[in-house]
Amino acid sequence: MQKIKDILKEFSTEYIEDYKKIWIKSKLTTSDSLLSVAKALKEEGLRSLSTVSPTDFPDTDTIEMNYFFEDLQTKRNLWLKCDIPREIEKCEIASLTPLFASANWHEREAFSMFGVRFLNHPDLRPIIASEDFKGKAPFRRDFDWDAHEKDTMIHMKMIVDAFKEEQENNEINLDADSSEMVLNWGPTHPASGPIRLRIHTDGEEIISVDPDIGYVWRALEHLVTKKDFIGAIVAVERLCFMDNINSMVGYSMAVEEIAGTEITPFAKWMRVLLGEVARVSSHVMGLGGFFNNLGLHTLFMWNMDMREFFLDFLESYSGARIATAAIEPGGVRYGLDMTMFDELQKAIEKFDEGIDEVYTIFVQNPTMKMRAKQVGQLSADDIEDFGLSGIVARGSGVKTDIRMDEPYAAYDEVDMEYITQKDGTSYDRFVMLFEELKQSVNIIRQAKKHIEDGVASGAFNPTKDHMVKVPKKLPKGEAISRVEWARGEVLMHLVTQEKSSKPYRLKLRAPSFNHTMMLDHLLKDKTLSDVPLVFGSLYICQGDLDR
Amino acid sequence: MDTLIQAFVFPGLLYILLWTVGLFWFFRKFMAKLHKRVGPHYNGPAGTYQTLFDFSKLLTKESITPHGVNPYLFSMMPLLALITAMLPAAFIPWTEDYPVVVTSYGLLALVVLIGIEPFLLFLTGFGSENKYSFLGGIRVLAQSISMETAFLLSALSPALLFGTMNLTEIVEQSTWLSFLILFPGFVVYFIALLGLLEQPPFNIPDAEQEIVYGFYTEYSGTNYFLLKMAAFAEFMAVFGTATTLFLGGHYGIFFDGYIFFFVKMLMVAIVMMTIRAATPRITLKQMLSFSWRYLVPISLLNVAWVMVAKVFFFGSI
């Protein structure tokens, strides 16, 4: 940590301060020195750039850039800020993509949403936002959404025209003598989900892959600024339906930090419990989806059967099976009726009953091994350079897990270990999912026992302890929070204004964004048959890809 | 009159239609069991009418011919594929009174008719003017070429053993001993059958996660119905050939009859379904290397084994 501070001291900064346990927060006085700071930081070992988050301040006529650097090995992190001018013509800053490969799409996103131009970016095309938002910076505070929505018909025509133009022209530039062609894998495709991969192929051989994303863009980061602090949870949980609890935990932690609220131990344990149930329900779908992509639907069906029992528990607790809205700033939304644990017990028993069969038939499946061990290999260096997280990072042997790196909720009291695999192939990621599933159920058991013991001894009052009051209006401030989501690291950067009842800005950094960036790297020179396999093994959810 | 009944009732159109509906229902119900699902449930006893309704729906739907395709190729091929797939029924000795067409080259006719089918499917993909269909068509071709060698060699082993290509004679001469001698041939035949029928792990030509639905992609309505029915008629042809060549046709345990023929075909279908429920798809490259490195050499060895066994057990060439 001291070394990072020494590096920063060489440049002109407004402040350098410690933030939380493993973060340093600093602000550069000028954006000109950003590139040289970043270079020095990379040499020091902070090789991953988690995300780039611009915040718009029309009053002071600045856009504040936030960079989050991470070192996955030694767990040192840096939150670096700098101001740039707000006028569209002067709104530019040096691109970090040549140094940090992970910055690529994040800078493109900042370009499309805030109109920040990144100098020397190799490929600064708009991303996520549809054709009608081109050149408009929709996330700036003064963007007039009402006026924009009045011209819906014109905008739809723009989108259609852009598609038609692309359809007509995308193969014109190809060499007429070669057999190269452009194949659309998605957005209406049996295995793709709402994403489109433009695959340049020569017969079965892939030449390059260019993902086109944004088909389920809901502008969640903008949506939360229209709601109050509690209402925002329903936008945050829609990051991805498969694991909605942990995203709400992350958001609630950021709000609590700004409000200065400390939640009760009971609520902390409930967050662990619900979060792991959500993780299980996500992982069983991930396991099934992996085999679906190989054309075998049996595991998915078996796992959906298992998942229903975990959803039963979520339903008995919150009344909803998928979009539970069960976590809110100040704790968890509902008190606990101890009979609800009967449902959970049933789910755990169902899991124990079926998991060995899944292992012998599917995890050890020779045909799957034969295919999956050959493709999708990511080295530990790739993981750090591209800022990957979750099962993808751990599948390549990188020990990173926010639950242990920066414990939140009650994870510091949970007994758990880093689970890793060595080779980083698609197969290793599949095994990771399976092993983490068992780990999650183990944590559920621990949390359940802890809560039961606490209630029995009178330490927890399950009907009253679930919530402490958080003021409706928060002071001016900002906070970041990280959670280990089912797919990897979710970083939330929350900014509030004085006495405001709404979030001023919430940046959601979602793992699938980085993972999708890897597709070209992984699929080059492979065959068409490997596309669904590699895509499935990266455990991508289009919900958090587009947000 | 007899000819009419043979053409339209048994083993002709109505029989094949019934078989298609019945087998489709059976596949769905059996797969559902393996998936821990219920499967078709509401229409008819145990959902038996469901496939009937599905087919009548497909028949009444508008048949769309996409812009830019060759309309003759596009609409002719499903019909041709169905007819080609139905023809083998005329050569299979269902009971003592059959086959319909009595010939001493029955086996050759079956092998040729089954072998033509993939080329027709390739042409449907070729005529669809769609990248997925085209890739699917190419895959059908690559797969059938590499599977057909093993298919032909293993299908010929009974002919070598019994010294005849007349299917009735092959059935009449089959014994428990010949079943054991031909068993390696049957295994090779079964694997090649999975490849020819595009069943997992060889469902590469219509791999929906990769190329949507392969050569089926542009088809809908009646044409799709015809193609699906062709696929199921092809199932029958291939299962029926297996039963005739390796499993002793209509001969049963206490009495002989069509019921045993049917049960034997169903047993082949069940094994195929179970493999389908537990094996993921392999890639085109893996299929090619599997076929040419292992399957074809083994089928050649099998021919040698049949010849040796013939000399050893039957004492003549």
PDB file of C-alpha atoms in Angstrom, chain A residues 429-519:
ATOM      1  CA  ARG A 429     -14.843 -23.385 -15.541  1.00  0.00           C
ATOM      2  CA  PHE A 430     -17.557 -26.030 -15.605  1.00  0.00           C
ATOM      3  CA  VAL A 431     -15.912 -27.873 -12.717  1.00  0.00           C
ATOM      4  CA  MET A 432     -15.607 -24.528 -10.888  1.00  0.00           C
ATOM      5  CA  LEU A 433     -19.369 -24.062 -11.138  1.00  0.00           C
ATOM      6  CA  PHE A 434     -19.958 -27.509  -9.754  1.00  0.00           C
ATOM      7  CA  GLU A 435     -17.489 -27.124  -6.868  1.00  0.00           C
ATOM      8  CA  GLU A 436     -18.803 -23.673  -5.957  1.00  0.00           C
ATOM      9  CA  LEU A 437     -22.301 -25.028  -5.942  1.00  0.00           C
ATOM     10  CA  LYS A 438     -21.278 -27.454  -3.230  1.00  0.00           C
ATOM     11  CA  GLN A 439     -19.442 -24.665  -1.402  1.00  0.00           C
ATOM     12  CA  SER A 440     -22.536 -22.449  -1.523  1.00  0.00           C
ATOM     13  CA  VAL A 441     -24.765 -25.138  -0.093  1.00  0.00           C
ATOM     14  CA  ASN A 442     -22.174 -25.632   2.637  1.00  0.00           C
ATOM     15  CA  ILE A 443     -22.342 -21.906   3.441  1.00  0.00           C
ATOM     16  CA  ILE A 444     -26.139 -22.083   3.476  1.00  0.00           C
ATOM     17  CA  ARG A 445     -25.873 -24.847   6.073  1.00  0.00           C
ATOM     18  CA  GLN A 446     -23.509 -22.741   8.196  1.00  0.00           C
ATOM     19  CA  ALA A 447     -25.706 -19.655   7.963  1.00  0.00           C
ATOM     20  CA  LYS A 448     -28.837 -21.633   8.725  1.00  0.00           C
ATOM     21  CA  LYS A 449     -27.248 -23.212  11.771  1.00  0.00           C
ATOM     22  CA  HIS A 450     -25.886 -19.883  12.964  1.00  0.00           C
ATOM     23  CA  ILE A 451     -29.272 -18.209  12.681  1.00  0.00           C
ATOM     24  CA  GLU A 452     -31.052 -21.106  14.356  1.00  0.00           C
ATOM     25  CA  ASP A 453     -28.545 -21.104  17.213  1.00  0.00           C
ATOM     26  CA  GLY A 454     -28.775 -17.338  17.536  1.00  0.00           C
ATOM     27  CA  VAL A 455     -32.542 -17.427  17.711  1.00  0.00           C
ATOM     28  CA  ALA A 456     -32.512 -20.319  20.171  1.00  0.00           C
ATOM     29  CA  SER A 457     -30.075 -18.535  22.472  1.00  0.00           C
ATOM     30  CA  GLY A 458     -32.006 -15.280  22.217  1.00  0.00           C
ATOM     31  CA  ALA A 459     -29.179 -13.372  20.550  1.00  0.00           C
ATOM     32  CA  PHE A 460     -31.275 -12.755  17.419  1.00  0.00           C
ATOM     33  CA  ASN A 461     -34.848 -11.602  17.335  1.00  0.00           C
ATOM     34  CA  PRO A 462     -35.929 -12.786  13.877  1.00  0.00           C
ATOM     35  CA  THR A 463     -39.006 -10.592  13.672  1.00  0.00           C
ATOM     36  CA  LYS A 464     -37.418  -7.329  14.811  1.00  0.00           C
ATOM     37  CA  ASP A 465     -33.705  -7.449  14.101  1.00  0.00           C
ATOM     38  CA  HIS A 466     -33.984  -7.602  10.346  1.00  0.00           C
ATOM     39  CA  MET A 467     -33.987  -3.884   9.797  1.00  0.00           C
ATOM     40  CA  VAL A 468     -32.528  -0.686  11.167  1.00  0.00           C
ATOM     41  CA  LYS A 469     -33.748   2.661   9.996  1.00  0.00           C
ATOM     42  CA  VAL A 470     -31.871   4.404   7.222  1.00  0.00           C
ATOM     43  CA  PRO A 471     -32.732   8.085   6.692  1.00  0.00           C
ATOM     44  CA  LYS A 472     -34.797   8.839   3.608  1.00  0.00           C
ATOM     45  CA  LYS A 473     -32.467  11.675   2.680  1.00  0.00           C
ATOM     46  CA  LEU A 474     -28.748  11.089   2.630  1.00  0.00           C
ATOM     47  CA  PRO A 475     -25.867  13.545   3.001  1.00  0.00           C
ATOM     48  CA  LYS A 476     -23.560  14.393   0.119  1.00  0.00           C
ATOM     49  CA  GLY A 477     -21.075  11.643  -0.367  1.00  0.00           C
ATOM     50  CA  GLU A 478     -19.899   8.768  -2.438  1.00  0.00           C
ATOM     51  CA  ALA A 479     -19.055   5.172  -1.801  1.00  0.00           C
ATOM     52  CA  ILE A 480     -18.056   2.067  -3.620  1.00  0.00           C
ATOM     53  CA  SER A 481     -19.002  -1.462  -2.703  1.00  0.00           C
ATOM     54  CA  ARG A 482     -17.946  -4.770  -4.139  1.00  0.00           C
ATOM     55  CA  VAL A 483     -19.734  -8.078  -3.911  1.00  0.00           C
ATOM     56  CA  GLU A 484     -18.960 -11.524  -5.236  1.00  0.00           C
ATOM     57  CA  TRP A 485     -21.897 -12.020  -7.527  1.00  0.00           C
ATOM     58  CA  ALA A 486     -22.672 -15.394  -9.071  1.00  0.00           C
ATOM     59  CA  ARG A 487     -20.793 -14.364 -12.227  1.00  0.00           C
ATOM     60  CA  GLY A 488     -17.966 -12.487 -10.582  1.00  0.00           C
ATOM     61  CA  GLU A 489     -17.154  -9.119  -9.138  1.00  0.00           C
ATOM     62  CA  VAL A 490     -19.856  -6.451  -9.124  1.00  0.00           C
ATOM     63  CA  LEU A 491     -18.541  -3.010  -8.250  1.00  0.00           C
ATOM     64  CA  MET A 492     -21.012  -0.268  -7.461  1.00  0.00           C
ATOM     65  CA  HIS A 493     -20.056   3.360  -7.315  1.00  0.00           C
ATOM     66  CA  LEU A 494     -22.770   5.458  -5.686  1.00  0.00           C
ATOM     67  CA  VAL A 495     -22.767   9.271  -5.601  1.00  0.00           C
ATOM     68  CA  THR A 496     -25.294  11.282  -3.621  1.00  0.00           C
ATOM     69  CA  GLN A 497     -26.045  14.985  -3.332  1.00  0.00           C
ATOM     70  CA  GLU A 498     -26.786  16.887  -0.093  1.00  0.00           C
ATOM     71  CA  LYS A 499     -30.283  16.124   1.304  1.00  0.00           C
ATOM     72  CA  SER A 500     -31.295  14.327  -1.821  1.00  0.00           C
ATOM     73  CA  SER A 501     -33.725  11.444  -1.720  1.00  0.00           C
ATOM     74  CA  LYS A 502     -32.443   9.962  -4.983  1.00  0.00           C
ATOM     75  CA  PRO A 503     -29.119   8.508  -6.042  1.00  0.00           C
ATOM     76  CA  TYR A 504     -27.217  11.062  -8.107  1.00  0.00           C
ATOM     77  CA  ARG A 505     -25.201   8.490  -9.978  1.00  0.00           C
ATOM     78  CA  LEU A 506     -24.822   4.755  -9.676  1.00  0.00           C
ATOM     79  CA  LYS A 507     -22.230   2.947 -11.723  1.00  0.00           C
ATOM     80  CA  LEU A 508     -22.765  -0.775 -12.012  1.00  0.00           C
ATOM     81  CA  ARG A 509     -19.663  -2.651 -13.021  1.00  0.00           C
ATOM     82  CA  ALA A 510     -20.807  -6.076 -14.113  1.00  0.00           C
ATOM     83  CA  PRO A 511     -18.559  -9.063 -14.822  1.00  0.00           C
ATOM     84  CA  SER A 512     -20.180 -10.335 -18.043  1.00  0.00           C
ATOM     85  CA  PHE A 513     -19.040  -7.151 -19.774  1.00  0.00           C
ATOM     86  CA  ASN A 514     -15.389  -8.133 -19.365  1.00  0.00           C
ATOM     87  CA  HIS A 515     -16.047 -11.788 -20.091  1.00  0.00           C
ATOM     88  CA  THR A 516     -17.780 -11.048 -23.391  1.00  0.00           C
ATOM     89  CA  MET A 517     -14.768  -8.972 -24.403  1.00  0.00           C
ATOM     90  CA  MET A 518     -12.761 -12.219 -24.393  1.00  0.00           C
ATOM     91  CA  LEU A 519     -14.791 -13.970 -27.091  1.00  0.00           C
TER      92      LEU A 519
END
